[in-house]
PDB file of C-alpha atoms in Angstrom:
ATOM      1  CA  UNK A 235      -4.627  13.710 -11.747  1.00  0.00           C
ATOM      2  CA  UNK A 236      -1.217  14.937 -10.600  1.00  0.00           C
ATOM      3  CA  UNK A 237       1.445  12.216 -11.074  1.00  0.00           C
ATOM      4  CA  UNK A 238       5.070  12.212  -9.929  1.00  0.00           C
ATOM      5  CA  UNK A 239       7.221   9.897 -12.042  1.00  0.00           C
ATOM      6  CA  UNK A 240      10.595   8.961 -10.524  1.00  0.00           C
ATOM      7  CA  UNK A 241      12.665   7.372 -13.282  1.00  0.00           C
ATOM      8  CA  UNK A 242      16.276   7.851 -14.405  1.00  0.00           C
ATOM      9  CA  UNK A 243      15.996   6.007 -17.747  1.00  0.00           C
ATOM     10  CA  UNK A 244      15.117   8.678 -20.318  1.00  0.00           C
ATOM     11  CA  UNK A 245      13.668   6.208 -22.835  1.00  0.00           C
ATOM     12  CA  UNK A 246      11.308   4.718 -20.263  1.00  0.00           C
ATOM     13  CA  UNK A 247      10.296   8.068 -18.768  1.00  0.00           C
ATOM     14  CA  UNK A 248       9.455   9.520 -22.189  1.00  0.00           C
ATOM     15  CA  UNK A 249       7.299   6.476 -22.978  1.00  0.00           C
ATOM     16  CA  UNK A 250       5.416   6.708 -19.674  1.00  0.00           C
ATOM     17  CA  UNK A 251       4.943  10.478 -19.792  1.00  0.00           C
ATOM     18  CA  UNK A 252       3.628  10.354 -23.370  1.00  0.00           C
ATOM     19  CA  UNK A 253       1.115   7.640 -22.489  1.00  0.00           C
ATOM     20  CA  UNK A 254      -0.068   9.290 -19.274  1.00  0.00           C
ATOM     21  CA  UNK A 255      -0.503  12.701 -20.893  1.00  0.00           C
ATOM     22  CA  UNK A 256      -2.532  11.098 -23.680  1.00  0.00           C
ATOM     23  CA  UNK A 257      -4.811   9.814 -20.910  1.00  0.00           C
ATOM     24  CA  UNK A 258      -5.181  13.330 -19.433  1.00  0.00           C
ATOM     25  CA  UNK A 259      -2.752  12.923 -16.525  1.00  0.00           C
ATOM     26  CA  UNK A 260      -0.452  15.746 -15.460  1.00  0.00           C
ATOM     27  CA  UNK A 261       3.057  14.314 -15.044  1.00  0.00           C
ATOM     28  CA  UNK A 262       6.173  15.718 -13.370  1.00  0.00           C
ATOM     29  CA  UNK A 263       9.474  13.861 -13.810  1.00  0.00           C
ATOM     30  CA  UNK A 264      12.181  13.439 -11.163  1.00  0.00           C
ATOM     31  CA  UNK A 265      15.333  11.689 -12.378  1.00  0.00           C
ATOM     32  CA  UNK A 266      16.940  11.114  -8.962  1.00  0.00           C
ATOM     33  CA  UNK A 267      15.786  10.177  -5.495  1.00  0.00           C
ATOM     34  CA  UNK A 268      17.075  13.466  -4.098  1.00  0.00           C
ATOM     35  CA  UNK A 269      15.019  15.551  -6.539  1.00  0.00           C
ATOM     36  CA  UNK A 270      11.975  13.374  -5.827  1.00  0.00           C
ATOM     37  CA  UNK A 271      12.431  13.757  -2.058  1.00  0.00           C
ATOM     38  CA  UNK A 272      12.219  17.540  -2.332  1.00  0.00           C
ATOM     39  CA  UNK A 273       9.180  17.411  -4.625  1.00  0.00           C
ATOM     40  CA  UNK A 274       7.386  14.971  -2.314  1.00  0.00           C
ATOM     41  CA  UNK A 275       7.991  17.129   0.743  1.00  0.00           C
ATOM     42  CA  UNK A 276       6.875  20.395  -0.861  1.00  0.00           C
ATOM     43  CA  UNK A 277       4.040  19.370  -3.213  1.00  0.00           C
ATOM     44  CA  UNK A 278       0.927  17.209  -3.156  1.00  0.00           C
ATOM     45  CA  UNK A 279       0.615  14.253  -5.534  1.00  0.00           C
ATOM     46  CA  UNK A 280      -2.273  11.933  -6.356  1.00  0.00           C
ATOM     47  CA  UNK A 281       0.091   9.029  -7.027  1.00  0.00           C
ATOM     48  CA  UNK A 282       3.828   8.353  -7.328  1.00  0.00           C
ATOM     49  CA  UNK A 283       5.290   6.005  -9.951  1.00  0.00           C
ATOM     50  CA  UNK A 284       8.753   5.020  -8.770  1.00  0.00           C
ATOM     51  CA  UNK A 285      11.674   3.003 -10.100  1.00  0.00           C
ATOM     52  CA  UNK A 286      13.628   1.084  -7.449  1.00  0.00           C
ATOM     53  CA  UNK A 287      17.134   1.384  -8.881  1.00  0.00           C
ATOM     54  CA  UNK A 288      17.788   5.127  -8.785  1.00  0.00           C
ATOM     55  CA  UNK A 289      21.030   7.090  -8.499  1.00  0.00           C
ATOM     56  CA  UNK A 290      21.608   8.285  -4.942  1.00  0.00           C
ATOM     57  CA  UNK A 291      18.568   7.537  -2.785  1.00  0.00           C
ATOM     58  CA  UNK A 292      16.930   4.402  -4.184  1.00  0.00           C
ATOM     59  CA  UNK A 293      13.210   3.678  -4.377  1.00  0.00           C
ATOM     60  CA  UNK A 294      13.086   1.532  -1.238  1.00  0.00           C
ATOM     61  CA  UNK A 295      14.822   4.188   0.880  1.00  0.00           C
ATOM     62  CA  UNK A 296      12.568   6.898  -0.533  1.00  0.00           C
ATOM     63  CA  UNK A 297       9.443   4.875   0.205  1.00  0.00           C
ATOM     64  CA  UNK A 298      10.508   4.198   3.805  1.00  0.00           C
ATOM     65  CA  UNK A 299      11.243   7.900   4.284  1.00  0.00           C
ATOM     66  CA  UNK A 300       7.770   8.843   3.023  1.00  0.00           C
ATOM     67  CA  UNK A 301       5.979   6.402   5.286  1.00  0.00           C
ATOM     68  CA  UNK A 302       8.111   7.437   8.275  1.00  0.00           C
ATOM     69  CA  UNK A 303       7.053  11.040   7.659  1.00  0.00           C
ATOM     70  CA  UNK A 304       3.400   9.877   7.408  1.00  0.00           C
ATOM     71  CA  UNK A 305       3.107  10.783   3.728  1.00  0.00           C
ATOM     72  CA  UNK A 306       0.365   8.448   2.538  1.00  0.00           C
ATOM     73  CA  UNK A 307       0.459   9.156  -1.208  1.00  0.00           C
ATOM     74  CA  UNK A 308      -0.007   5.828  -3.060  1.00  0.00           C
ATOM     75  CA  UNK A 309       3.216   4.431  -4.527  1.00  0.00           C
ATOM     76  CA  UNK A 310       3.350   2.150  -7.557  1.00  0.00           C
ATOM     77  CA  UNK A 311       6.795   0.615  -8.014  1.00  0.00           C
ATOM     78  CA  UNK A 312       7.942   0.124 -11.617  1.00  0.00           C
ATOM     79  CA  UNK A 313      10.960  -2.172 -11.704  1.00  0.00           C
ATOM     80  CA  UNK A 314      12.835  -4.664 -13.859  1.00  0.00           C
ATOM     81  CA  UNK A 315      13.401  -6.715 -10.678  1.00  0.00           C
ATOM     82  CA  UNK A 316      10.917  -9.576 -10.961  1.00  0.00           C
ATOM     83  CA  UNK A 317      11.850 -11.913  -8.090  1.00  0.00           C
ATOM     84  CA  UNK A 318       9.199 -12.453  -5.439  1.00  0.00           C
ATOM     85  CA  UNK A 319      11.625 -11.279  -2.732  1.00  0.00           C
ATOM     86  CA  UNK A 320      12.089  -7.956  -4.554  1.00  0.00           C
ATOM     87  CA  UNK A 321       8.323  -7.460  -4.723  1.00  0.00           C
ATOM     88  CA  UNK A 322       7.800  -8.391  -1.080  1.00  0.00           C
ATOM     89  CA  UNK A 323      10.629  -6.085   0.019  1.00  0.00           C
ATOM     90  CA  UNK A 324       9.118  -3.153  -1.884  1.00  0.00           C
ATOM     91  CA  UNK A 325       5.606  -3.776  -0.581  1.00  0.00           C
ATOM     92  CA  UNK A 326       6.772  -4.258   2.999  1.00  0.00           C
ATOM     93  CA  UNK A 327       8.722  -1.001   2.822  1.00  0.00           C
ATOM     94  CA  UNK A 328       5.417   0.799   2.238  1.00  0.00           C
ATOM     95  CA  UNK A 329       4.742   0.634  -1.525  1.00  0.00           C
ATOM     96  CA  UNK A 330       1.129  -0.036  -2.506  1.00  0.00           C
ATOM     97  CA  UNK A 331       1.681  -1.967  -5.749  1.00  0.00           C
ATOM     98  CA  UNK A 332       4.437  -3.356  -7.947  1.00  0.00           C
ATOM     99  CA  UNK A 333       4.579  -3.622 -11.733  1.00  0.00           C
ATOM    100  CA  UNK A 334       7.416  -5.432 -13.504  1.00  0.00           C
ATOM    101  CA  UNK A 335       9.060  -3.856 -16.560  1.00  0.00           C
ATOM    102  CA  UNK A 336       8.341  -4.239 -19.409  1.00  0.00           C
ATOM    103  CA  UNK A 337       4.589  -3.852 -18.934  1.00  0.00           C
ATOM    104  CA  UNK A 338       1.507  -3.181 -21.055  1.00  0.00           C
ATOM    105  CA  UNK A 339       0.484   0.452 -20.751  1.00  0.00           C
ATOM    106  CA  UNK A 340      -3.180  -0.457 -20.287  1.00  0.00           C
ATOM    107  CA  UNK A 341      -2.210  -2.378 -17.155  1.00  0.00           C
ATOM    108  CA  UNK A 342      -0.308   0.636 -15.821  1.00  0.00           C
ATOM    109  CA  UNK A 343      -3.375   2.863 -16.284  1.00  0.00           C
ATOM    110  CA  UNK A 344      -5.580   0.233 -14.632  1.00  0.00           C
ATOM    111  CA  UNK A 345      -3.233  -0.047 -11.614  1.00  0.00           C
ATOM    112  CA  UNK A 346      -3.037   3.752 -11.264  1.00  0.00           C
ATOM    113  CA  UNK A 347      -6.825   4.112 -11.340  1.00  0.00           C
ATOM    114  CA  UNK A 348      -7.320   1.276  -8.849  1.00  0.00           C
ATOM    115  CA  UNK A 349      -4.776   2.707  -6.403  1.00  0.00           C
ATOM    116  CA  UNK A 350      -6.197   6.231  -6.478  1.00  0.00           C
ATOM    117  CA  UNK A 351      -9.755   4.947  -6.014  1.00  0.00           C
ATOM    118  CA  UNK A 352      -8.707   2.823  -3.043  1.00  0.00           C
ATOM    119  CA  UNK A 353      -6.696   5.626  -1.465  1.00  0.00           C
ATOM    120  CA  UNK A 354      -9.573   8.085  -1.708  1.00  0.00           C
ATOM    121  CA  UNK A 355     -11.786   5.524   0.003  1.00  0.00           C
ATOM    122  CA  UNK A 356      -9.268   4.792   2.759  1.00  0.00           C
ATOM    123  CA  UNK A 357      -8.459   8.406   3.593  1.00  0.00           C
ATOM    124  CA  UNK A 358     -11.642  10.303   2.856  1.00  0.00           C
ATOM    125  CA  UNK A 359     -12.332  10.268   6.602  1.00  0.00           C
ATOM    126  CA  UNK A 360      -8.793  10.397   7.957  1.00  0.00           C
ATOM    127  CA  UNK A 361      -9.902  11.901  11.247  1.00  0.00           C
ATOM    128  CA  UNK A 362     -12.257   9.011  11.949  1.00  0.00           C
ATOM    129  CA  UNK A 363     -11.205   6.746  14.800  1.00  0.00           C
ATOM    130  CA  UNK A 364     -11.949   3.132  13.881  1.00  0.00           C
ATOM    131  CA  UNK A 365     -12.938   1.071  16.913  1.00  0.00           C
ATOM    132  CA  UNK A 366     -13.854  -2.538  17.584  1.00  0.00           C
ATOM    133  CA  UNK A 367     -14.196  -3.340  21.246  1.00  0.00           C
ATOM    134  CA  UNK A 368     -10.838  -2.536  22.863  1.00  0.00           C
ATOM    135  CA  UNK A 369      -9.114  -2.273  19.460  1.00  0.00           C
ATOM    136  CA  UNK A 370      -8.764   1.123  17.743  1.00  0.00           C
ATOM    137  CA  UNK A 371      -6.987   2.693  14.769  1.00  0.00           C
ATOM    138  CA  UNK A 372      -6.265   6.371  14.313  1.00  0.00           C
ATOM    139  CA  UNK A 373      -5.670   6.679  10.514  1.00  0.00           C
ATOM    140  CA  UNK A 374      -4.404  10.239  10.816  1.00  0.00           C
ATOM    141  CA  UNK A 375      -1.562   9.154  13.107  1.00  0.00           C
ATOM    142  CA  UNK A 376      -1.240   5.567  11.840  1.00  0.00           C
ATOM    143  CA  UNK A 377      -1.573   4.541  15.489  1.00  0.00           C
ATOM    144  CA  UNK A 378      -3.062   1.236  16.650  1.00  0.00           C
ATOM    145  CA  UNK A 379      -3.961   0.481  20.255  1.00  0.00           C
ATOM    146  CA  UNK A 380      -5.526  -2.479  22.031  1.00  0.00           C
ATOM    147  CA  UNK A 381      -6.880  -1.865  25.501  1.00  0.00           C
ATOM    148  CA  UNK A 382      -5.050   1.520  25.342  1.00  0.00           C
ATOM    149  CA  UNK A 383      -1.684  -0.213  24.768  1.00  0.00           C
ATOM    150  CA  UNK A 384       0.199   0.923  21.667  1.00  0.00           C
ATOM    151  CA  UNK A 385       0.815  -1.860  19.109  1.00  0.00           C
ATOM    152  CA  UNK A 386       3.773  -1.701  16.735  1.00  0.00           C
ATOM    153  CA  UNK A 387       2.736  -2.888  13.244  1.00  0.00           C
ATOM    154  CA  UNK A 388       4.646  -3.019   9.979  1.00  0.00           C
ATOM    155  CA  UNK A 389       3.158  -0.980   7.072  1.00  0.00           C
ATOM    156  CA  UNK A 390       1.672  -4.154   5.555  1.00  0.00           C
ATOM    157  CA  UNK A 391       0.227  -5.370   8.866  1.00  0.00           C
ATOM    158  CA  UNK A 392      -1.294  -1.937   9.438  1.00  0.00           C
ATOM    159  CA  UNK A 393      -2.874  -1.866   5.986  1.00  0.00           C
ATOM    160  CA  UNK A 394      -4.282  -5.359   6.482  1.00  0.00           C
ATOM    161  CA  UNK A 395      -5.788  -4.466   9.860  1.00  0.00           C
ATOM    162  CA  UNK A 396      -7.283  -1.229   8.496  1.00  0.00           C
ATOM    163  CA  UNK A 397      -8.905  -3.105   5.606  1.00  0.00           C
ATOM    164  CA  UNK A 398     -10.385  -5.718   7.922  1.00  0.00           C
ATOM    165  CA  UNK A 399     -11.583  -3.045  10.335  1.00  0.00           C
ATOM    166  CA  UNK A 400     -13.252  -1.084   7.533  1.00  0.00           C
ATOM    167  CA  UNK A 401     -15.040  -4.327   6.613  1.00  0.00           C
ATOM    168  CA  UNK A 402     -15.671  -5.578  10.146  1.00  0.00           C
ATOM    169  CA  UNK A 403     -18.381  -8.213  10.577  1.00  0.00           C
ATOM    170  CA  UNK A 404     -18.009  -9.153   6.885  1.00  0.00           C
ATOM    171  CA  UNK A 405     -16.286 -12.246   5.541  1.00  0.00           C
ATOM    172  CA  UNK A 406     -13.336 -11.219   3.360  1.00  0.00           C
ATOM    173  CA  UNK A 407     -11.911 -13.811   0.971  1.00  0.00           C
ATOM    174  CA  UNK A 408      -8.163 -14.223   0.533  1.00  0.00           C
ATOM    175  CA  UNK A 409      -8.479 -12.839  -3.003  1.00  0.00           C
ATOM    176  CA  UNK A 410     -10.281  -9.720  -1.753  1.00  0.00           C
ATOM    177  CA  UNK A 411      -7.603  -9.186   0.875  1.00  0.00           C
ATOM    178  CA  UNK A 412      -4.769  -9.652  -1.648  1.00  0.00           C
ATOM    179  CA  UNK A 413      -6.295  -7.160  -4.088  1.00  0.00           C
ATOM    180  CA  UNK A 414      -6.998  -4.545  -1.417  1.00  0.00           C
ATOM    181  CA  UNK A 415      -3.882  -4.830   0.720  1.00  0.00           C
ATOM    182  CA  UNK A 416      -1.151  -5.983  -1.656  1.00  0.00           C
ATOM    183  CA  UNK A 417      -2.587  -4.650  -4.909  1.00  0.00           C
ATOM    184  CA  UNK A 418      -0.642  -7.211  -6.914  1.00  0.00           C
ATOM    185  CA  UNK A 419      -1.500 -10.416  -8.747  1.00  0.00           C
ATOM    186  CA  UNK A 420       0.042 -13.040  -6.508  1.00  0.00           C
ATOM    187  CA  UNK A 421      -0.143 -16.730  -7.332  1.00  0.00           C
ATOM    188  CA  UNK A 422      -3.514 -18.008  -6.102  1.00  0.00           C
ATOM    189  CA  UNK A 423      -1.672 -20.654  -4.100  1.00  0.00           C
ATOM    190  CA  UNK A 424       0.288 -18.114  -2.064  1.00  0.00           C
ATOM    191  CA  UNK A 425      -0.080 -18.192   1.712  1.00  0.00           C
ATOM    192  CA  UNK A 426       0.981 -14.560   2.247  1.00  0.00           C
ATOM    193  CA  UNK A 427      -2.477 -13.614   3.586  1.00  0.00           C
ATOM    194  CA  UNK A 428      -2.450 -16.441   6.135  1.00  0.00           C
ATOM    195  CA  UNK A 429       1.088 -15.521   7.195  1.00  0.00           C
ATOM    196  CA  UNK A 430       0.179 -11.868   7.814  1.00  0.00           C
ATOM    197  CA  UNK A 431      -3.060 -12.825   9.567  1.00  0.00           C
ATOM    198  CA  UNK A 432      -0.890 -14.883  11.921  1.00  0.00           C
ATOM    199  CA  UNK A 433       1.418 -11.890  12.472  1.00  0.00           C
ATOM    200  CA  UNK A 434      -1.581  -9.682  13.303  1.00  0.00           C
ATOM    201  CA  UNK A 435      -3.119 -12.210  15.673  1.00  0.00           C
ATOM    202  CA  UNK A 436       0.113 -12.461  17.616  1.00  0.00           C
ATOM    203  CA  UNK A 437       0.162  -8.687  18.089  1.00  0.00           C
ATOM    204  CA  UNK A 438      -3.476  -7.680  18.657  1.00  0.00           C
ATOM    205  CA  UNK A 439      -5.019 -10.726  20.345  1.00  0.00           C
ATOM    206  CA  UNK A 440      -3.238 -10.655  23.684  1.00  0.00           C
ATOM    207  CA  UNK A 441      -6.514 -10.035  25.525  1.00  0.00           C
ATOM    208  CA  UNK A 442      -9.351 -10.673  23.070  1.00  0.00           C
ATOM    209  CA  UNK A 443      -9.978 -12.608  19.860  1.00  0.00           C
ATOM    210  CA  UNK A 444     -10.756 -10.361  16.878  1.00  0.00           C
ATOM    211  CA  UNK A 445      -9.823 -12.232  13.689  1.00  0.00           C
ATOM    212  CA  UNK A 446     -12.009 -15.242  12.938  1.00  0.00           C
ATOM    213  CA  UNK A 447     -11.228 -17.853  10.298  1.00  0.00           C
ATOM    214  CA  UNK A 448     -14.179 -18.722   8.070  1.00  0.00           C
ATOM    215  CA  UNK A 449     -13.278 -22.185   6.821  1.00  0.00           C
ATOM    216  CA  UNK A 450     -12.962 -22.446   3.065  1.00  0.00           C
ATOM    217  CA  UNK A 451     -13.703 -18.741   2.569  1.00  0.00           C
ATOM    218  CA  UNK A 452     -11.424 -16.284   4.333  1.00  0.00           C
ATOM    219  CA  UNK A 453     -11.410 -14.122   7.441  1.00  0.00           C
ATOM    220  CA  UNK A 454     -13.735 -11.882   9.419  1.00  0.00           C
ATOM    221  CA  UNK A 455     -12.857  -9.220  11.950  1.00  0.00           C
ATOM    222  CA  UNK A 456     -15.408  -9.045  14.758  1.00  0.00           C
ATOM    223  CA  UNK A 457     -15.433  -8.636  18.502  1.00  0.00           C
ATOM    224  CA  UNK A 458     -15.684 -11.893  20.408  1.00  0.00           C
ATOM    225  CA  UNK A 459     -18.819 -11.853  22.533  1.00  0.00           C
TER     226      UNK A 459
END
């Protein structure tokens, strides 16, 4: 697996590189956002491990740039910032997961493996057009339309809709949605899933109902008959 590590702290980068190489990963280090930007644009990576606080272009700016350019490589943020707002900001900017420093190396390996498995599943058929009634997603273009009208979704809303559409006509629990869409261990009492379901409903259900609440369980995406 080809890993790009973006980290300016030499002690931390040496620790991560040593551990990853011992687990048979190939690692390339970028110590600034500018160096990382060039590597991301000219090479292909299986996953990117990125610090937020970088000299020059920071991790949030770099992530937004990647997603704007439709670079879908999974991003795992590694940061000493542990506040919920910091995590939410990183995830909403387009990151796939967030791990607070210091961390156990086994957890890092587990997160990396989970992200790459999920990404391969999500993009193995990038040219497939997902459709449900008048709702459609073009994964290659990250374009969502309802009744041929373009819908503007945030990266997190898009990922949530894609997950539900891939599992249409199945009941998805809040825990399943959290693990698949946020990839982070939120407090079980969080209402972030319900909040984003509400955001999605407001945007895609102007003409038809698609997202159905299954009381006490979770949500199901299906066409209303």
